[in-house]
XYZ file of C-alpha atoms in Angstrom:
478
model
C -0.023 0.205 -0.082
C 1.330 3.120 -0.854
C 1.527 6.997 1.193
C -1.239 7.797 -0.875
C -3.303 5.421 0.182
C -2.967 5.773 3.482
C -2.779 9.372 3.769
C -6.643 9.123 2.353
C -5.882 11.700 -0.636
C -3.486 14.886 -0.639
C 0.564 12.651 0.596
C 1.359 14.481 3.646
C -0.912 16.795 4.800
C -4.109 19.076 3.147
C -1.297 22.909 2.377
C -4.498 24.501 2.788
C -3.362 26.032 -0.697
C -3.804 27.121 -4.242
C -4.517 23.508 -6.303
C -2.527 22.731 -9.909
C -3.642 19.722 -12.048
C -0.559 18.569 -13.289
C -0.337 15.637 -15.995
C 2.895 13.515 -16.643
C 3.651 11.541 -20.046
C 6.298 9.503 -20.630
C 6.714 7.555 -23.787
C 9.055 5.358 -25.573
C 8.357 5.947 -29.002
C 10.726 4.188 -31.340
C 11.891 6.405 -33.490
C 8.482 6.963 -35.477
C 7.155 10.090 -36.378
C 4.377 11.426 -34.022
C 0.527 10.952 -34.584
C -1.873 13.621 -36.631
C -3.956 13.710 -33.257
C -2.785 13.750 -29.732
C -5.851 15.151 -28.212
C -6.028 11.159 -26.433
C -3.247 11.783 -25.084
C -3.299 15.092 -23.170
C -6.380 14.663 -21.868
C -8.129 17.548 -23.992
C -11.398 15.927 -23.485
C -11.460 16.264 -19.576
C -13.981 18.860 -17.667
C -10.526 20.216 -15.344
C -9.198 21.592 -17.010
C -4.518 21.152 -16.936
C -2.810 23.712 -15.633
C 1.371 21.501 -16.608
C 2.126 19.256 -19.247
C 5.418 17.704 -18.819
C 6.670 15.284 -21.842
C 9.416 13.087 -20.856
C 9.863 10.833 -24.392
C 12.946 8.411 -24.542
C 14.013 7.054 -28.549
C 13.267 9.765 -30.550
C 14.921 9.592 -34.016
C 18.129 10.757 -33.989
C 19.947 9.624 -37.287
C 22.193 12.553 -38.235
C 20.874 14.351 -40.457
C 17.261 14.940 -38.701
C 19.031 15.576 -35.144
C 20.879 18.216 -37.246
C 17.563 19.664 -38.386
C 16.085 19.470 -35.091
C 18.619 20.891 -33.585
C 17.844 23.679 -36.138
C 14.607 23.645 -36.299
C 11.934 21.753 -33.619
C 11.815 18.316 -33.747
C 8.284 16.728 -35.480
C 7.527 15.990 -32.071
C 7.519 18.973 -30.276
C 5.975 20.889 -32.864
C 3.024 18.357 -33.035
C 2.539 19.332 -29.305
C 3.358 23.351 -28.999
C 0.460 23.205 -31.924
C -2.069 21.385 -30.656
C -1.200 23.355 -27.138
C -0.356 27.417 -27.980
C -4.458 27.339 -29.696
C -5.053 26.237 -26.001
C -3.085 29.181 -23.625
C 0.053 26.340 -23.197
C 3.342 28.186 -23.575
C 6.571 25.578 -23.956
C 8.870 27.174 -21.410
C 11.977 24.843 -21.083
C 13.123 21.864 -23.376
C 15.942 19.727 -23.423
C 17.124 16.602 -25.853
C 20.028 13.985 -24.788
C 19.826 12.587 -27.864
C 16.607 10.626 -28.561
C 15.966 11.228 -24.227
C 13.785 14.545 -24.927
C 11.635 16.547 -22.153
C 9.209 18.743 -22.323
C 7.110 21.353 -19.611
C 4.106 23.278 -21.135
C 2.489 25.474 -18.641
C -0.306 27.693 -18.242
C 0.481 31.256 -20.050
C -0.890 32.710 -16.818
C 1.761 30.920 -14.390
C 3.804 31.449 -17.121
C 5.304 34.554 -14.964
C 5.616 32.367 -11.542
C 7.651 30.336 -12.924
C 11.522 30.800 -12.697
C 15.179 29.938 -12.268
C 14.234 27.625 -14.646
C 17.864 25.607 -15.155
C 17.934 22.052 -17.591
C 21.025 18.979 -17.602
C 21.706 15.391 -18.959
C 23.912 12.740 -17.544
C 24.787 10.098 -20.420
C 24.784 6.329 -19.134
C 24.114 4.001 -22.599
C 27.650 2.812 -24.697
C 30.294 3.804 -21.998
C 29.086 7.127 -21.206
C 29.456 8.553 -24.263
C 26.488 7.825 -27.484
C 23.604 9.840 -25.244
C 21.388 6.714 -25.665
C 20.882 5.932 -22.251
C 20.760 8.055 -19.107
C 18.398 10.581 -17.957
C 17.280 14.372 -18.707
C 16.328 16.562 -15.876
C 14.344 20.773 -16.029
C 14.327 22.271 -12.661
C 12.039 25.028 -10.570
C 10.083 27.043 -9.255
C 6.732 27.452 -8.903
C 5.425 29.258 -6.952
C 8.895 29.371 -5.328
C 8.803 25.998 -4.642
C 11.045 23.850 -5.861
C 10.090 21.112 -9.039
C 12.519 18.647 -10.735
C 10.986 16.067 -13.838
C 13.922 14.035 -14.306
C 13.079 11.323 -17.681
C 15.286 8.523 -17.954
C 16.129 5.338 -20.246
C 17.868 2.614 -18.464
C 19.209 -0.451 -19.449
C 17.620 -2.490 -21.097
C 17.379 -7.017 -20.310
C 15.872 -9.322 -17.995
C 19.259 -9.803 -16.730
C 20.501 -6.100 -15.302
C 16.850 -4.371 -13.172
C 20.624 -4.133 -10.469
C 22.060 -1.850 -13.342
C 19.076 0.059 -13.405
C 19.764 1.188 -9.511
C 22.528 2.159 -10.302
C 22.122 4.209 -13.237
C 19.384 5.624 -11.658
C 21.461 6.844 -8.097
C 24.675 7.688 -10.743
C 22.058 10.158 -12.670
C 20.725 11.958 -9.210
C 24.215 11.572 -8.561
C 26.008 12.971 -10.869
C 23.724 15.819 -12.209
C 23.551 19.175 -10.597
C 22.589 23.060 -10.934
C 23.603 26.102 -11.067
C 20.918 27.210 -7.692
C 21.567 27.588 -4.319
C 18.278 26.544 -3.098
C 18.360 22.979 -4.661
C 21.966 22.076 -6.129
C 21.025 18.308 -6.821
C 17.888 16.396 -8.166
C 17.389 14.635 -4.211
C 17.584 19.028 -3.262
C 14.744 19.412 -4.482
C 10.964 20.212 -2.872
C 9.160 17.765 -5.119
C 10.749 15.539 -7.880
C 9.370 13.813 -10.743
C 10.968 10.338 -11.841
C 9.679 7.724 -14.884
C 10.749 7.597 -18.638
C 11.445 4.093 -19.711
C 13.022 2.473 -16.687
C 13.280 -0.915 -18.488
C 11.938 -3.225 -15.473
C 10.916 -6.256 -16.311
C 8.209 -9.338 -14.826
C 10.413 -11.882 -13.565
C 10.314 -15.529 -12.406
C 6.418 -16.297 -14.453
C 6.556 -17.755 -16.883
C 5.230 -16.298 -19.865
C 1.964 -17.600 -20.278
C 0.911 -17.179 -16.810
C 1.980 -12.791 -17.454
C -1.025 -13.192 -20.809
C -3.320 -15.163 -18.763
C -3.144 -12.659 -15.931
C -2.976 -9.744 -18.710
C -5.652 -10.948 -20.115
C -8.113 -11.200 -16.887
C -6.965 -7.941 -16.136
C -5.431 -9.856 -12.965
C -2.480 -6.895 -12.809
C -2.064 -7.525 -9.081
C -0.984 -11.123 -9.231
C 2.023 -10.259 -10.736
C 2.651 -6.928 -8.725
C 5.222 -9.517 -6.170
C 7.809 -10.060 -9.301
C 7.936 -6.538 -10.909
C 11.775 -5.963 -10.699
C 10.759 -2.135 -9.797
C 8.529 -3.092 -6.961
C 11.682 -5.376 -5.768
C 13.925 -3.373 -6.533
C 11.922 -0.747 -3.951
C 12.236 -3.679 -1.641
C 15.713 -3.518 -0.899
C 16.946 -0.023 -2.089
C 16.553 2.933 0.684
C 16.667 5.569 -2.728
C 13.979 3.642 -4.231
C 11.734 3.806 -1.071
C 11.300 7.250 -1.060
C 9.878 7.519 -3.892
C 5.533 6.613 -4.442
C 3.947 5.084 -7.171
C 0.188 4.509 -7.782
C -0.888 0.819 -8.707
C 0.404 -0.738 -11.784
C -3.772 -1.016 -12.150
C -3.087 -1.166 -15.776
C -1.426 -3.409 -18.491
C 1.375 -3.921 -19.226
C 3.086 -1.589 -21.937
C 5.909 -3.503 -23.271
C 6.540 -4.803 -25.857
C 3.904 -4.393 -28.719
C 3.906 -5.581 -31.968
C 4.039 -2.376 -33.895
C 0.795 -1.115 -34.740
C -1.730 -3.479 -33.662
C -2.346 -4.488 -29.899
C -0.957 -7.420 -29.997
C 2.758 -8.533 -27.769
C 5.007 -9.359 -28.832
C 5.027 -12.899 -32.319
C 8.086 -11.841 -33.150
C 10.212 -15.178 -32.924
C 11.942 -13.307 -29.509
C 8.065 -12.958 -28.353
C 10.065 -11.009 -24.960
C 7.294 -10.820 -22.165
C 4.945 -8.086 -20.873
C 6.250 -5.362 -18.945
C 5.423 -2.094 -17.031
C 8.716 -0.215 -18.060
C 7.192 2.765 -17.923
C 7.159 3.693 -15.074
C 5.771 7.555 -13.295
C 7.118 8.170 -9.678
C 7.177 11.122 -6.896
C 8.794 11.279 -3.901
C 8.014 14.313 -1.652
C 11.144 15.666 0.412
C 11.236 14.038 3.219
C 11.130 16.155 7.036
C 13.773 16.358 8.249
C 14.536 15.745 11.690
C 16.372 17.940 14.802
C 15.373 20.984 16.872
C 14.221 23.935 14.141
C 15.023 26.429 16.853
C 19.604 26.168 14.777
C 18.042 28.408 12.825
C 20.837 27.907 9.668
C 23.197 26.302 11.352
C 23.501 22.820 9.853
C 26.033 23.452 6.149
C 23.047 22.029 4.308
C 20.950 24.379 4.755
C 18.087 21.693 6.111
C 16.396 23.450 8.152
C 15.827 26.691 6.553
C 13.980 23.470 4.668
C 12.108 22.970 8.013
C 11.158 26.265 8.013
C 10.048 26.333 4.251
C 8.069 23.657 4.656
C 5.967 24.441 7.903
C 5.021 28.096 6.423
C 5.151 27.092 3.028
C 3.198 23.120 2.872
C 2.933 21.750 -0.964
C 0.965 18.476 -0.685
C -0.053 16.412 -3.923
C -2.362 13.463 -4.978
C -2.166 11.786 -7.795
C -5.786 11.829 -10.050
C -4.785 8.685 -12.048
C -2.360 6.572 -13.314
C -2.593 4.376 -16.574
C -2.191 3.688 -20.073
C -3.471 5.000 -23.526
C -3.811 1.557 -25.542
C -5.341 3.561 -28.981
C -2.152 4.615 -29.977
C 0.155 1.757 -31.716
C 2.824 3.893 -33.064
C 5.475 2.159 -31.308
C 6.279 -0.956 -29.731
C 5.592 0.470 -26.225
C 1.954 2.563 -25.385
C 2.195 5.628 -23.530
C 2.152 6.404 -19.493
C -0.311 9.197 -18.249
C -0.182 9.824 -14.633
C -2.976 13.102 -13.744
C -1.317 15.212 -10.004
C -3.388 17.319 -7.620
C -0.160 19.984 -6.395
C -2.128 22.194 -3.362
C -0.055 24.192 -2.083
C 0.602 27.810 -0.298
C 2.208 30.744 -2.940
C 5.191 31.771 -1.474
C 4.352 34.752 -3.943
C 1.275 36.462 -5.690
C 2.704 39.043 -8.009
C 5.087 38.857 -10.685
C 8.693 40.673 -10.990
C 7.458 42.797 -13.356
C 4.762 44.898 -14.963
C 4.065 46.045 -18.779
C 2.436 47.469 -20.578
C 1.992 48.712 -24.310
C 1.644 52.930 -23.986
C -0.463 55.014 -26.579
C -1.936 53.739 -30.350
C 0.671 50.753 -32.669
C 1.140 50.359 -35.673
C 4.455 49.662 -37.981
C 4.087 53.227 -39.185
C 5.265 54.868 -36.213
C 8.147 54.257 -33.135
C 7.006 52.382 -30.090
C 6.562 52.869 -26.824
C 6.422 50.992 -23.599
C 5.974 50.539 -19.873
C 7.452 48.365 -17.889
C 7.587 49.076 -13.566
C 9.352 46.449 -11.505
C 7.163 44.848 -8.558
C 10.680 43.287 -6.756
C 13.762 43.317 -6.750
C 15.516 40.695 -8.534
C 18.752 40.431 -10.787
C 18.530 42.315 -14.425
C 21.575 41.856 -16.640
C 22.445 44.345 -19.753
C 21.131 40.928 -21.761
C 17.655 40.550 -20.182
C 14.838 42.063 -23.502
C 11.559 42.273 -23.396
C 9.711 40.939 -26.520
C 6.889 41.399 -28.727
C 4.874 37.839 -29.251
C 1.605 36.774 -30.905
C -1.565 36.348 -28.598
C -0.956 31.991 -28.271
C 2.121 31.882 -28.917
C 4.113 28.477 -28.610
C 7.794 29.683 -26.964
C 9.531 31.391 -25.342
C 11.928 31.568 -28.115
C 7.946 32.488 -30.440
C 8.663 36.168 -29.749
C 7.953 38.798 -33.868
C 9.844 40.739 -32.281
C 12.444 41.809 -29.280
C 13.898 45.165 -27.519
C 17.399 45.378 -25.469
C 15.615 46.681 -22.000
C 18.967 48.379 -20.951
C 19.950 48.987 -24.803
C 16.599 51.264 -25.698
C 15.790 52.895 -22.086
C 14.720 55.921 -23.289
C 13.318 57.398 -19.196
C 12.289 56.410 -16.260
C 10.874 57.903 -13.517
C 9.377 56.451 -10.518
C 6.779 54.919 -11.485
C 8.337 53.375 -13.867
C 10.626 52.836 -16.733
C 9.411 54.236 -20.492
C 11.710 51.224 -23.676
C 12.215 52.140 -26.967
C 10.763 49.682 -29.688
C 11.350 51.176 -33.984
C 8.780 50.641 -36.266
C 11.002 49.368 -38.493
C 10.453 45.436 -36.415
C 6.014 45.978 -36.124
C 5.148 44.019 -37.981
C 2.786 45.910 -40.405
C -0.267 43.268 -40.824
C -0.800 44.365 -36.307
C -2.712 41.431 -34.753
C -3.321 41.410 -31.130
C -0.117 41.003 -29.438
C 1.281 40.675 -26.064
C 4.958 41.999 -24.453
C 6.848 39.180 -22.440
C 10.141 40.413 -19.799
C 12.636 37.625 -20.498
C 15.307 37.780 -17.537
C 18.059 36.135 -18.481
C 19.774 35.460 -15.543
C 16.874 33.136 -13.820
C 16.417 32.214 -17.829
C 12.947 32.836 -17.779
C 10.324 35.550 -18.410
C 8.732 37.324 -15.565
C 6.069 39.664 -16.456
C 3.210 39.543 -18.986
C 1.313 42.839 -19.789
C -2.288 42.432 -21.053
C -3.054 42.042 -25.289
C -3.256 44.108 -26.291
C -4.150 45.183 -30.683
C -1.112 46.503 -33.394
C -2.882 47.718 -35.604
C -2.143 47.824 -39.711
C 0.369 49.521 -40.793
C -1.771 52.882 -43.238
C 0.376 51.299 -46.367
C -0.864 47.262 -45.594
C -4.260 49.382 -46.166
C -3.713 51.725 -49.028
C -2.300 48.012 -50.961
C -5.028 45.831 -50.073
C -7.556 49.202 -50.952
C -5.737 50.179 -54.626
C -5.523 46.138 -55.477
C -9.024 45.751 -54.802
C -9.184 48.613 -57.110
C -7.485 46.558 -59.431
C -9.304 43.785 -59.239
C -12.647 45.581 -59.564
C -11.540 47.270 -62.792
C -10.162 43.901 -64.103
C -12.892 42.729 -63.226
C -15.450 45.992 -65.005
C -12.954 45.655 -68.526
C -14.178 41.355 -68.409
C -17.519 42.580 -68.586
C -17.346 43.977 -70.870
C -15.380 42.289 -72.946
C -18.030 39.194 -72.262
C -21.588 41.826 -73.347
C -19.419 42.359 -76.962
């Protein structure tokens, strides 16, 4: 029985704060291109809107030509996901790729200024640690002040290598580090999600018994021989991670484009290779009166945890049998995070001043609402409403280079008319902090008017068409 069941809902107690919905997906896509329709994968038909999407893929095609193309442009999987999510006002906050391992994080636009201190890193473990066909990629961030880390792994394959998989996981968690004072390593984070193609198998049971249990949906008869469950019984680090019940059929290995388990001569035994686990940082022990005395800062973390509680509940843990482009099925977990926000205001307030069009230079105003580490590399981007990612700007202006004036209320920044789109549209402004590696303020949507030149060209075009029609009509009647 998991601690989730023991606590009867939100893990480690109710935080009494705001609730957020997190959807996490892991899928070994076996080098296939994405399906045309991914609405079922993203649970668009759910009555509750998702605040966060975190998508971890393994075995994304990384042939030399494709990989070089993906470095310059968005890879097909990122493109399809952004295209599906952007119209629903989700923005890609961060991503990291190591060969076939890809990790993407999307959030609702309204949360964007409250996701800070974003860092990414990776660790290779496959083929002597050089090629990167196995290993882990991670994204860490602060969400309303709470430190979260997402780790997508692809671990060693084959039945006999269960101990090696644990060693690889321990190596990844020990080796990965971030330039972040509050949470330098993965396990320093308040909440860690560990997921991916972890490659743990079902041992001892024979093929016929396993397939009969699956056919009869008696999954619980297989749990006692699942390698990850077995390894958790003796590995202290694994015991700190929670997992929901494996109450869905094993997700590996299928014949491609079917729901049939491996019918090749190898006839690999079905297994729950694709998993999603989480770890809420254990409470620190010891006196809280000696605030800050410990060199690891554990007393500070304990006091912070008590003042700003965080609770987690898993609402869904399942596979999606609809997709058959890979020999793995995707696995989804949906969580409710309940937390007390450490801050409720963005770092910067932004607004467009006056009327904007490509016919005249424009001005924008920004006001720091809190102190933050500003940099000469900070910039403000002009985005269309419905933009897909932080880098999906129309244009940008350097904050320091283009300052025009400063007063008590706001700082005015110049934007050249040459940078403003001539066809106009509904737009927004976003302040990007180079130090924090994220957008720390967004404006309300505003209208950029179509340029008079475009309007005049349009009228001239209409007149030309009308004249052509008159000439054509006269020619027809004659």
